[in-house]
Coordinates of C-alpha atoms in Angstrom, one line a residue:
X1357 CA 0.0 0.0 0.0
X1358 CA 1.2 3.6 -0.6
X1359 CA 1.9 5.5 2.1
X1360 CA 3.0 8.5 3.5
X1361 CA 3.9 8.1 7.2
X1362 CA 4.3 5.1 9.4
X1363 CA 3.7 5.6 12.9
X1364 CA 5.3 2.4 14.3
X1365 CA 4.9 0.7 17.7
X1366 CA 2.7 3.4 19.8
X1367 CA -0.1 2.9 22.2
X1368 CA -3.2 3.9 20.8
X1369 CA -6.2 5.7 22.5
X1370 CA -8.6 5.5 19.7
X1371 CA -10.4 8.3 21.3
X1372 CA -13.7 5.6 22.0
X1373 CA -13.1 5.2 25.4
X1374 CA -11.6 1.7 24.7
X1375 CA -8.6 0.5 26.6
X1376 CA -4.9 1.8 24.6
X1377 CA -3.7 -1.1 22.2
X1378 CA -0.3 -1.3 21.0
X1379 CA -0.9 -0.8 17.1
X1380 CA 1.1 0.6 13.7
X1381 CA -1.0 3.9 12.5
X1382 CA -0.7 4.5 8.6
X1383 CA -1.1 7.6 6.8
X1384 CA -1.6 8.5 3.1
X1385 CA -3.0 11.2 2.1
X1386 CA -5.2 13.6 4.8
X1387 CA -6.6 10.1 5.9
X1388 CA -5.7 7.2 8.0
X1389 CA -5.2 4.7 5.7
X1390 CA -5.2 1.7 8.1
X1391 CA -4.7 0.5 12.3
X1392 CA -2.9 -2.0 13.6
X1393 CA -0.4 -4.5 12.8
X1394 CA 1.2 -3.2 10.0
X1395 CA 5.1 -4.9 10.2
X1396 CA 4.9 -5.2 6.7
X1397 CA 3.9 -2.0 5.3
X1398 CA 6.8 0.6 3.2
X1399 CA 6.4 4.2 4.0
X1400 CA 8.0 7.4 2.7
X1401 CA 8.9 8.1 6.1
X1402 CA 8.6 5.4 9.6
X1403 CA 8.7 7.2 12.4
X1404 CA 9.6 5.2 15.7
X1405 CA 6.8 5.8 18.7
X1406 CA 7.4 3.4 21.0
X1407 CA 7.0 4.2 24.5
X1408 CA 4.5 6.7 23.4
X1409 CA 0.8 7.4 22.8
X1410 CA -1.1 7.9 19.5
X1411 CA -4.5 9.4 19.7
X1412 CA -7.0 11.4 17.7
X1413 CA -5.9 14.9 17.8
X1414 CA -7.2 16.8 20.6
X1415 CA -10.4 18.8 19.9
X1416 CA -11.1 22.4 21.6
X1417 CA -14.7 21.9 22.6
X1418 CA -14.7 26.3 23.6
X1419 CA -12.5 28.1 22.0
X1420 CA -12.6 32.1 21.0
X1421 CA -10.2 32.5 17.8
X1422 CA -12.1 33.5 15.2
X1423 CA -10.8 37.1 14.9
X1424 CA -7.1 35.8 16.2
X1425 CA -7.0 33.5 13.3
X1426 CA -6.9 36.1 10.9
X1427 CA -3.8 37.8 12.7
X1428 CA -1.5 35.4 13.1
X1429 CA -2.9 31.5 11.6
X1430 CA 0.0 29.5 13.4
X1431 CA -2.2 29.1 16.4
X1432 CA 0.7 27.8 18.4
X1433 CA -0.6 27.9 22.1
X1434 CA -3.0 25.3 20.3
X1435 CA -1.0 23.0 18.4
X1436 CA 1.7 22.7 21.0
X1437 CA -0.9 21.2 23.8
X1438 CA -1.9 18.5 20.6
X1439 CA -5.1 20.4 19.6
X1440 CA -6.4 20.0 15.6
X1441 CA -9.6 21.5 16.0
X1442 CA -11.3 24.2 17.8
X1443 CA -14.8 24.6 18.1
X1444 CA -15.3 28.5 17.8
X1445 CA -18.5 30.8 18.0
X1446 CA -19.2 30.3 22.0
X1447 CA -20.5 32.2 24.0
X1448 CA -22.8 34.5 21.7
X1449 CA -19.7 35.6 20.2
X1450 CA -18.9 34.3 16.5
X1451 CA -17.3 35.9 13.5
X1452 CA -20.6 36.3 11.5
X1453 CA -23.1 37.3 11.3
X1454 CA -22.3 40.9 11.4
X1455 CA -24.2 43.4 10.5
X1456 CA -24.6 47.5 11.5
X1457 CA -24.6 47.7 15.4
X1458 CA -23.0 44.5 15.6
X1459 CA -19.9 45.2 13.3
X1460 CA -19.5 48.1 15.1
X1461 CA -19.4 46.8 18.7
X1462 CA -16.4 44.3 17.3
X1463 CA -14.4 47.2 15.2
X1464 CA -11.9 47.6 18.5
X1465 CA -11.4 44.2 18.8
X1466 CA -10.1 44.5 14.7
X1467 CA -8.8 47.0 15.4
X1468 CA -6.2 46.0 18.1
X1469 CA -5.4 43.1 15.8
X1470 CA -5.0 45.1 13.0
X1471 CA -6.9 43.2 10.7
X1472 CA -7.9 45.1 8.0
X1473 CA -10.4 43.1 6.5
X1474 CA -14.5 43.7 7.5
X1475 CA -17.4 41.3 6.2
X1476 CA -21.1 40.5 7.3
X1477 CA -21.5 37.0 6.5
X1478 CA -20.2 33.6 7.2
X1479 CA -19.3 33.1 3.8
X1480 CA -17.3 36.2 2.9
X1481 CA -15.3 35.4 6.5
X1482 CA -14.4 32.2 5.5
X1483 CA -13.1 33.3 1.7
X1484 CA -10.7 35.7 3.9
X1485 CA -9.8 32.8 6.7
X1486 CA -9.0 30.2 3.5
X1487 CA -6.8 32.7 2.0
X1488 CA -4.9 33.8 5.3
X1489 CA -4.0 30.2 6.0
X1490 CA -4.3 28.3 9.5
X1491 CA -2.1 25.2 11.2
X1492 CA -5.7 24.4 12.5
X1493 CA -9.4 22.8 12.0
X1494 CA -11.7 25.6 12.4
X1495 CA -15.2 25.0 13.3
X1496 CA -18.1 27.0 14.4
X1497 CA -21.6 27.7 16.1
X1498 CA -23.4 31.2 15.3
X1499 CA -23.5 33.5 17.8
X1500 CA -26.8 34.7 19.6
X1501 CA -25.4 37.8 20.3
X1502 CA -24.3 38.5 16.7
X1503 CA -27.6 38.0 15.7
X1504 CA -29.5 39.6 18.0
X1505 CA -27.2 42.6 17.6
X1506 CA -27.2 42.5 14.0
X1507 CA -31.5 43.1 14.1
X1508 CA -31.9 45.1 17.1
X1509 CA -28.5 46.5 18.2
X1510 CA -27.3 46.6 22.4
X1511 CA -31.6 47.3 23.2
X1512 CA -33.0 46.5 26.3
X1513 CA -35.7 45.1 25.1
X1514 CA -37.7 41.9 23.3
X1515 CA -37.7 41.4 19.7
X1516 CA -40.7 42.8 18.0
X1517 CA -42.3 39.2 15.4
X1518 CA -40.4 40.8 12.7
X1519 CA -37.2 40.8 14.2
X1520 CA -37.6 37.4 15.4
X1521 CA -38.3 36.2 11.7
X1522 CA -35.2 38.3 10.6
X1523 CA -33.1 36.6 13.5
X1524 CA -34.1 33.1 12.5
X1525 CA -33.4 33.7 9.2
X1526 CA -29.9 35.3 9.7
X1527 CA -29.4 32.0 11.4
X1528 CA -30.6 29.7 8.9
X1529 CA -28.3 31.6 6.9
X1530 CA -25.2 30.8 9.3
X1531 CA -26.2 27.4 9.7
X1532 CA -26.5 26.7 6.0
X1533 CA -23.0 28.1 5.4
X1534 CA -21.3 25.6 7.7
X1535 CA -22.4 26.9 11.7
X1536 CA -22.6 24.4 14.0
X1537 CA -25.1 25.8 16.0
X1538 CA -26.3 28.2 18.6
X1539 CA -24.2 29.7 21.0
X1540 CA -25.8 32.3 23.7
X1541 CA -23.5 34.2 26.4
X1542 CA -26.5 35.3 28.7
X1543 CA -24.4 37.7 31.0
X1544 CA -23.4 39.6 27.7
X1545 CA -24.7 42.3 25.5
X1546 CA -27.2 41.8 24.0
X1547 CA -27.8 38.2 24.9
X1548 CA -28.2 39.8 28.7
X1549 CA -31.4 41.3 27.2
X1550 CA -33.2 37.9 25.8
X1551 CA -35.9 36.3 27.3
X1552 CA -36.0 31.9 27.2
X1553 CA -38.7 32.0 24.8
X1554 CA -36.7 33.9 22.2
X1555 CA -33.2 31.7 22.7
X1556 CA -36.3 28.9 22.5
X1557 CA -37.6 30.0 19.3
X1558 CA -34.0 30.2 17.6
X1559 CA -33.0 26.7 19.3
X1560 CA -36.3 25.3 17.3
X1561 CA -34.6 26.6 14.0
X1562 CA -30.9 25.1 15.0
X1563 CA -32.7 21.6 16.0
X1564 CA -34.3 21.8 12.4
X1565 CA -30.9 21.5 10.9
X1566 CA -29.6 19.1 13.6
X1567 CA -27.4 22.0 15.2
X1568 CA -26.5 22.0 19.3
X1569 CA -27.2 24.6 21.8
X1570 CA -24.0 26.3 23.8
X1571 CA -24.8 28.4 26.7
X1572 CA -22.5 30.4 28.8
X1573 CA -25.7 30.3 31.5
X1574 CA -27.2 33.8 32.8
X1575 CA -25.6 33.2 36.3
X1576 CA -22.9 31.0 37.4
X1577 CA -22.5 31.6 41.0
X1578 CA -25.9 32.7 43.2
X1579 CA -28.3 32.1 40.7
X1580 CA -26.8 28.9 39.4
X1581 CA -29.9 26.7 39.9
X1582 CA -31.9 28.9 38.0
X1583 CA -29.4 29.5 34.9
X1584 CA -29.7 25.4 34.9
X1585 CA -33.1 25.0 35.4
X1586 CA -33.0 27.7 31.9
X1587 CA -31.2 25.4 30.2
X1588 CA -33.1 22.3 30.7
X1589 CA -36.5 24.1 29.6
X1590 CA -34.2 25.3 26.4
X1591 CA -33.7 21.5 26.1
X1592 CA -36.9 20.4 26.9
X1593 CA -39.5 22.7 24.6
X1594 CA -36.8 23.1 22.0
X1595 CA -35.6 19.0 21.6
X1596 CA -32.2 20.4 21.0
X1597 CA -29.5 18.8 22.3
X1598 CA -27.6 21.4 25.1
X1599 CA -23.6 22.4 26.3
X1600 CA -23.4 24.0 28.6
X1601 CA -20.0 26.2 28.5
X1602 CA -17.3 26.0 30.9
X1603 CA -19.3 24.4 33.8
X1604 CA -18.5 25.7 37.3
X1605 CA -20.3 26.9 40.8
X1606 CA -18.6 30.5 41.2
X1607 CA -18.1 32.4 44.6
X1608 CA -17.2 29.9 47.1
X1609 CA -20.9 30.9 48.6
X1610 CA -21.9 28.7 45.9
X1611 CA -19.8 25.7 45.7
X1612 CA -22.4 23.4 47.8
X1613 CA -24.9 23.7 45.0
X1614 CA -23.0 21.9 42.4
X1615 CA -24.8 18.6 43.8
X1616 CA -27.6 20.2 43.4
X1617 CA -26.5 21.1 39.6
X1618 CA -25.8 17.4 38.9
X1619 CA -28.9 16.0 40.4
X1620 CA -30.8 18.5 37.6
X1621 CA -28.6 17.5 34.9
X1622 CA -29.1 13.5 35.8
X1623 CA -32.9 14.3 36.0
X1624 CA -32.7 15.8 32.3
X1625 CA -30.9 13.1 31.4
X1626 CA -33.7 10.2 32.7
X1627 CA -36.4 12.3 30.8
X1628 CA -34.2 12.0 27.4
X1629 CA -32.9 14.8 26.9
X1630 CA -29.1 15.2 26.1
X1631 CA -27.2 17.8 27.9
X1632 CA -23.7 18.2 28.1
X1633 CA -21.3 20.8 29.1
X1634 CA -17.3 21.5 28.9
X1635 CA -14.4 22.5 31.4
X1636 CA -10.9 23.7 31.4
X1637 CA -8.8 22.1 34.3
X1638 CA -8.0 25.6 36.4
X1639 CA -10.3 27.3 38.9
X1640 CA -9.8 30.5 37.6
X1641 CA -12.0 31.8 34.7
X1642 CA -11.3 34.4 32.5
X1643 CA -13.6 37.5 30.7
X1644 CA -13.7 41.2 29.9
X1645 CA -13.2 43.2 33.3
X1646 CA -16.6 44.8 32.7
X1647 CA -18.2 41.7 33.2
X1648 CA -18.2 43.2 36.8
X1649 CA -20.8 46.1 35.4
X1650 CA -24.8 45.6 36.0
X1651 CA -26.4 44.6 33.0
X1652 CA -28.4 47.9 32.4
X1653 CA -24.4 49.2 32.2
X1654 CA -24.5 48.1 28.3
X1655 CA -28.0 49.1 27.3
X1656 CA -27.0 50.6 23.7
X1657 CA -23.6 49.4 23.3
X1658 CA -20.0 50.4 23.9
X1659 CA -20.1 54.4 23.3
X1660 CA -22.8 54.4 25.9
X1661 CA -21.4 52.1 28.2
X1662 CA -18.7 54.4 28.5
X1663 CA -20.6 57.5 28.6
X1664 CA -22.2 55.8 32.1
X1665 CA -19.0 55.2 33.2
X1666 CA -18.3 58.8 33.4
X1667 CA -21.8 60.2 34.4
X1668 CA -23.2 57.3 36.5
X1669 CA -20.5 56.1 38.3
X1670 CA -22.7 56.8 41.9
X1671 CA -25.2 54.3 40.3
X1672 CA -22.8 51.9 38.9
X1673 CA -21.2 51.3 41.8
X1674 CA -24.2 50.8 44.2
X1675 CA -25.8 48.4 42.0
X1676 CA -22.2 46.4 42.1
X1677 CA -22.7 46.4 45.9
X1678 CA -25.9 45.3 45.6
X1679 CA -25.0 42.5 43.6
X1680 CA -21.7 41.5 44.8
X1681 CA -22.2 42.8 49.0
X1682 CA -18.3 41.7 49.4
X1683 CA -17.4 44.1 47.0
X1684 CA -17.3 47.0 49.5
X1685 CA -14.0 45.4 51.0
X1686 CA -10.5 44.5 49.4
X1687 CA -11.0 40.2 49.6
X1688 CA -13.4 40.5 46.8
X1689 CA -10.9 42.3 44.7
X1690 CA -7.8 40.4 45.3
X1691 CA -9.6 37.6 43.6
X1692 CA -9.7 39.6 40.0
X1693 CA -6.5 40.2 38.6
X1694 CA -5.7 42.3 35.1
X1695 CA -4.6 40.0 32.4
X1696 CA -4.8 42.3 29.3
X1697 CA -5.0 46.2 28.8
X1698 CA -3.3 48.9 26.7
X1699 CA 0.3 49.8 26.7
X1700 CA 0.0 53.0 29.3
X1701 CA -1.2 50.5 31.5
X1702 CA 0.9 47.1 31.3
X1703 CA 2.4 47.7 34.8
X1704 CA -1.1 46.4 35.8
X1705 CA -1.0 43.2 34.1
X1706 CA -0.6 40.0 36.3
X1707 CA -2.0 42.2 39.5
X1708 CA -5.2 42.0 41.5
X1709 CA -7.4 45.1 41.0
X1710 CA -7.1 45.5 45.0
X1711 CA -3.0 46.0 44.4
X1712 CA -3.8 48.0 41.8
X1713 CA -6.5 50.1 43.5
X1714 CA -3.8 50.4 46.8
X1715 CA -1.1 52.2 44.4
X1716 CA -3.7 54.4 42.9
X1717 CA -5.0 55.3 46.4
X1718 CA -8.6 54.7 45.0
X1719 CA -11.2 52.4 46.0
X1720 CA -11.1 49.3 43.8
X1721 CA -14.8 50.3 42.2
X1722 CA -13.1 53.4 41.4
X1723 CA -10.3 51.1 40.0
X1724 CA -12.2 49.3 37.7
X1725 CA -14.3 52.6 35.9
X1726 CA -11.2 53.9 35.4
X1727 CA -9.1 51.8 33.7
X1728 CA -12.3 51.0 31.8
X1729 CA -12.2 54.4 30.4
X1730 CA -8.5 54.6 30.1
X1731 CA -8.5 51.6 27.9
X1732 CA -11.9 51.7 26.2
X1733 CA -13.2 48.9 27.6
X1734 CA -10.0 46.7 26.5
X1735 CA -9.2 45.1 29.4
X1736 CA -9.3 41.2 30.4
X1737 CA -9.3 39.5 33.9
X1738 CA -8.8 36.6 35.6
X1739 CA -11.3 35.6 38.3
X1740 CA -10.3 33.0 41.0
X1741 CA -13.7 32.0 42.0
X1742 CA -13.9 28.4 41.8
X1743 CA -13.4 25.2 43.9
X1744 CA -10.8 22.5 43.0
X1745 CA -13.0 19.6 44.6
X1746 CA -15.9 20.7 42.0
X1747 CA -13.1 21.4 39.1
X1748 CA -12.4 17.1 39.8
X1749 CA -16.6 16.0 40.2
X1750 CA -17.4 18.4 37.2
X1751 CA -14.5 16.9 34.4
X1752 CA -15.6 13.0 35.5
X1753 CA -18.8 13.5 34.7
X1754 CA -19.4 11.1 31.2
X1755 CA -21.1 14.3 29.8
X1756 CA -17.9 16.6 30.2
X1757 CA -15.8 17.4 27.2
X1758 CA -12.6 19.5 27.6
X1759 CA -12.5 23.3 26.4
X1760 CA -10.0 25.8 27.2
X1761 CA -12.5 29.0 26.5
X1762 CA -9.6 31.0 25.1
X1763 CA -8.0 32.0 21.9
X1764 CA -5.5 30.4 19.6
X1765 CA -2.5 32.7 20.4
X1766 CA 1.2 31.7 19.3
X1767 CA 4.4 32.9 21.4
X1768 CA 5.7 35.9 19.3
X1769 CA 3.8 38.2 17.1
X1770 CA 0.6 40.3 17.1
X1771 CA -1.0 37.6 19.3
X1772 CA 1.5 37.3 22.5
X1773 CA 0.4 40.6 24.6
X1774 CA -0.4 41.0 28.0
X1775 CA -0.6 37.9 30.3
X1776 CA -3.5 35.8 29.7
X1777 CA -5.1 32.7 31.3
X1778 CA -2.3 29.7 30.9
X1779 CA -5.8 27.8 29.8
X1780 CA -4.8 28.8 26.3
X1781 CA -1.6 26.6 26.6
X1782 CA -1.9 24.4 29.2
X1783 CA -5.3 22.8 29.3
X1784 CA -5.1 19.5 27.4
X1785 CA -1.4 18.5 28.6
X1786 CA -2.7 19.3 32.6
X1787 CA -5.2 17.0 32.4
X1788 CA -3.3 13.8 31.0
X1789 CA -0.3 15.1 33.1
X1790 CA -1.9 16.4 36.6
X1791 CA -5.4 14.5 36.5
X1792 CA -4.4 11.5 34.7
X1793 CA -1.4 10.1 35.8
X1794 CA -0.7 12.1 39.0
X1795 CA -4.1 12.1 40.6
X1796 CA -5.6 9.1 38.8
X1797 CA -8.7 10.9 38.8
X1798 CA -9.7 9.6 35.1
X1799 CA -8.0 7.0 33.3
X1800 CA -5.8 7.5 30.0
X1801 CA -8.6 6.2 27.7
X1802 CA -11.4 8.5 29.4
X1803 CA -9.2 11.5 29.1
X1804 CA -8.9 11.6 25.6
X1805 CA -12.2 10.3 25.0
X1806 CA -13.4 13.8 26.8
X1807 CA -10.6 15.6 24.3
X1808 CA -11.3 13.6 21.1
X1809 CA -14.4 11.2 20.7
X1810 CA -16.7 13.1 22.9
X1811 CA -16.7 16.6 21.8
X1812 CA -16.7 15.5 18.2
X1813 CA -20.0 14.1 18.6
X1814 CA -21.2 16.4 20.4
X1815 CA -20.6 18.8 17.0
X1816 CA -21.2 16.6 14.8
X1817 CA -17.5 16.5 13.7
X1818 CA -17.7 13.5 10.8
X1819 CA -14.5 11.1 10.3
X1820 CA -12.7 13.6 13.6
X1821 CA -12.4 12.6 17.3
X1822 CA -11.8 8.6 16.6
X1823 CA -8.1 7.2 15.4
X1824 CA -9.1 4.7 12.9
X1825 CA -8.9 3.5 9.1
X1826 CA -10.5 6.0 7.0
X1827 CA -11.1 9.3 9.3
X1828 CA -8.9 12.3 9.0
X1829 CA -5.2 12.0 9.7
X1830 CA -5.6 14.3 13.1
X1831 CA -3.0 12.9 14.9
X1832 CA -1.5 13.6 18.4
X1833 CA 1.6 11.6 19.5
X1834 CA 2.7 12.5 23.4
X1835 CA 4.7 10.8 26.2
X1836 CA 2.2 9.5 29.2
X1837 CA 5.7 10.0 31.5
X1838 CA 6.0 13.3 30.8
X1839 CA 3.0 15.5 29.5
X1840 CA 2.4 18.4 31.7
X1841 CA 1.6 21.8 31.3
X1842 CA 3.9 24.3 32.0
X1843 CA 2.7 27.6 32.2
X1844 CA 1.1 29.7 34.7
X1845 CA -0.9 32.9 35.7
X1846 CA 2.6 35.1 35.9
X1847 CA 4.1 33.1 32.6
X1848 CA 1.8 31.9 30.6
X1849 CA 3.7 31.9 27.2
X1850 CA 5.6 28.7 28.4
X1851 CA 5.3 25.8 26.4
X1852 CA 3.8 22.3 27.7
X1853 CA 5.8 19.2 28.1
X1854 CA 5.7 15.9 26.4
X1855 CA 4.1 16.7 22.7
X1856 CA 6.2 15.1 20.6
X1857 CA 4.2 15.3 17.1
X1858 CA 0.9 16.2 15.8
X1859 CA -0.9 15.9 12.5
X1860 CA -3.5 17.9 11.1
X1861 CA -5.0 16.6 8.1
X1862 CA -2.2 14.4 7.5
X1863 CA 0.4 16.8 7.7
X1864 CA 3.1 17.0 10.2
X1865 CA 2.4 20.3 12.1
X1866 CA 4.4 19.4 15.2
X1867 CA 7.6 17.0 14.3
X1868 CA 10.0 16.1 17.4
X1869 CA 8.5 18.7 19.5
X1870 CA 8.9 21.4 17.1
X1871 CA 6.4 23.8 15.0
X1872 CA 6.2 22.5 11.3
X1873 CA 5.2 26.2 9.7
X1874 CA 2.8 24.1 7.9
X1875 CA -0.7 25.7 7.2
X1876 CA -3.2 22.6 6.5
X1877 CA -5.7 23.4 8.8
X1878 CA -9.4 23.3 7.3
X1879 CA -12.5 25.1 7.8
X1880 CA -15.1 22.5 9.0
X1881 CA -18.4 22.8 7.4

């Protein structure tokens, strides 16, 4: 048989769930031409894997690159922890559709990347994305939020029946040109706006065309239960199936009711209704610093979000306290820490909005408006909320894929500012590393399953996610001994540990531990 690589002697995870087998893996082409014993097969290249494991290339079940892409393709933060595919267009957030009010909420974020390039629909942005070139599988859901915005701009208000026709269609639209999906981020503008029967009504249209739903939930911390019990009447009146995004009980208030969470879930489950959700291994999260704002804050988008942060700061801040009564002291600020902002300000970067608000000699409220202002919004946190006893129940759960809710960024270039979450570079590595072999929490084979086999079925990722004859040549090759990830919150442009190769679409992207420059990354549609 002709073939282009011979991966010789490795254990394979075949990213089922099965136990690892000791097997040959041939590849011709972008396919794999054949597993198993294969001692009498001639390559144009053998390469040697013994002592090592073969499995389907990782896949990103939350990731946020589709403007990043477009900057710098390499996607190295990505490729180095074994990931071939990223699932983009979470949270309410996706590259198309974008039209008017929603263009221009998103011109910064161009802007900052210096992309040039501006389009409204899913088909123009993929014409540019093919012709920049990407190491990476690109797939995507459509984003609420896009549409939403895109009909009725940043209102505070429901859609009028025309503008709920004019949404569904704009989504039939996406989901025709290749869109996974539905994605909703409910404590974002606009999505903070929606009522359940209008994400229900657009969840009818994306279960028409066999899409999923992905939800970063209304409330993660003291309404928890609620954002759940949201999500299972999404499921339940709509049929379609349901992620939720980066699963977590935040505020330590809240940790108790993650029990509670799973008991819903299981219910859901024993009246047939799939729901499933992703994690990243850290108990930090990561989001725009304004997150902090009350919703009414971005009633009419950015210009006049920032217009109340300079005439209604006396309002602002009360309903902060309101919501957040531990806000008045310094313990609830130490726990939010700067991670990106402008250049005036990069002293900040890696410090806790309370440090940062005991230089200044302001209150941290007054903190966070300003530096809002000074950087037009621009500026990204870290928030360590979360319990590492839930972070170990919430990634054994069967229905638990992994995501690292972050953006393919490389380690020089446009993409490697300011110090963001070590999620982006560490997440799939820490888990076989850290939760895998040191803790022993999950086995080898259930690991990947939740990196490989799992989240390609939950997007409907044809001939991805499984290592055998005939599905696409995503390949990742690591050492159980030695895969870890290696950076953190203060250095987190540090490469993992223990990748030794990985194939997209049959090409060598990774070889020996190295980037490949090779660009054969695909746009899945």
């Amino acid at each position: 048989m002709a073939i282009d690589y011979l991966l010789k002697n490795g254990m394979v995870v075949d990213g089922t769930g099965g136990k690892p087998v000791r097997a040959d893996v041939a590849v011709e082409g972008s396919r794999i031409k054949d597993v198993g014993d294969l001692s009498g097969a001639v390559a144009a290249r053998t390469i040697d894997l013994k002592g090592l494991c073969v499995c389907p290339g990782f896949i990103d079940a939350h990731a946020h690159s589709e403007f990043v892409l477009l900057a710098d393709g390499r996607a190295e933060g990505k490729i180095t922890q074994g990931i071939t595919t990223e699932i983009n267009g979470n949270c309410g957030m996706s590259a198309a559709p974008l039209y008017g009010p929603a263009l221009e909420q998103r011109e910064s974020d161009l802007e900052q990347l210096h992309i040039k390039d501006r389009w409204n629909t899913f088909p123009e942005y993929f014409s540019i994305l093919e012709k920049r070139k990407i190491a990476v599988n690109f797939a995507t859901l459509a984003g609420h939020g896009n549409i939403r915005a895109s009909v009725a701009g940043y209102s505070d208000r429901r859609l009028s029946e025309n503008e709920m026709e004019e949404a569904a269609r704009l989504l039939r639209e996406a989901m025709d040109a290749g869109a996974r999906g539905l994605s909703t981020g409910l404590i974002y503008p606009p999505g903070i706006f929606s009522g359940t029967s209008e994400i229900i009504n657009l969840a009818h249209e994306a279960a028409k065309k066999n899409g999923v739903y992905t939800t970063h939930m209304r409330s993660e911390g003291d309404m928890l239960m609620e954002s759940i019990e949201e999500v299972v009447s999404i499921a339940s009146e709509s049929g379609i199936h349901s992620h939720i995004s980066h699963l977590k009980a935040s505020g330590e208030k809240n940790w108790d009711k993650l029990k509670d969470v799973f008991s819903a879930l299981d219910s859901a489950a024993g009246k047939g209704l799939r729901i499933t959700c992703d994690r990243y291994p850290y108990i930090a999260s990561s989001t725009d610093l304004d997150a902090v704002l009350p919703s009414w804050a971005f009633e009419g988008g950015r210009k006049k979000e920032l217009e109340r942060l300079r005439s209604e700061r006396g309002r602002l801040a009360e309903d902060i306290l309101k919501e957040h009564p531990e806000a008045s002291g310094h313990d609830f600020w130490e726990k939010i820490v700067v991670s990106t902002s402008g250049p005036g300000n990069k002293w900040m970067e890696g410090k806790s909005i309370a440090a940062i608000s005991r230089s200044s000699q302001k209150t941290p409220i007054e903190t966070v408006f300003d530096l809002l202002l000074e950087e037009d919004l621009n500026v990204g946190a870290i928030f360590f909320l979360m319990s590492e006893e839930n972070l170990r129940s919430i990634i054994k759960r069967d229905y638990t894929a992994v995501g690292t809710d972050s953006a393919a960024r490389s380690y020089d270039g446009a993409t490697a500012e300011g110090k963001p979450h070590p999620r982006g570079f560490g997440s799939c590595p820490r888990m076989l590393g850290k939760y895998v072999r040191e803790e022993g929490i999950l086995t080898l084979q259930e690991a990947v399953y939740k990196m490989t086999g799992l989240p390609a079925d939950i997007f409907r990722l044809k001939g991805r996610g499984i290592l055998a004859k005939g599905c696409f040549a995503d390949i990742t090759v690591f050492d159980p001994a030695k895969i870890i990830d290696t950076s953190d919150f203060n250095d987190p442009f540090r490469r993992p540990e223990g990748i030794h190769y990985v194939f997209v679409n049959g090409v060598p992207v990774l070889a020996e531990g190295r980037m490949t420059a090779a660009m054969p990354g695909r746009i899945l549609k």
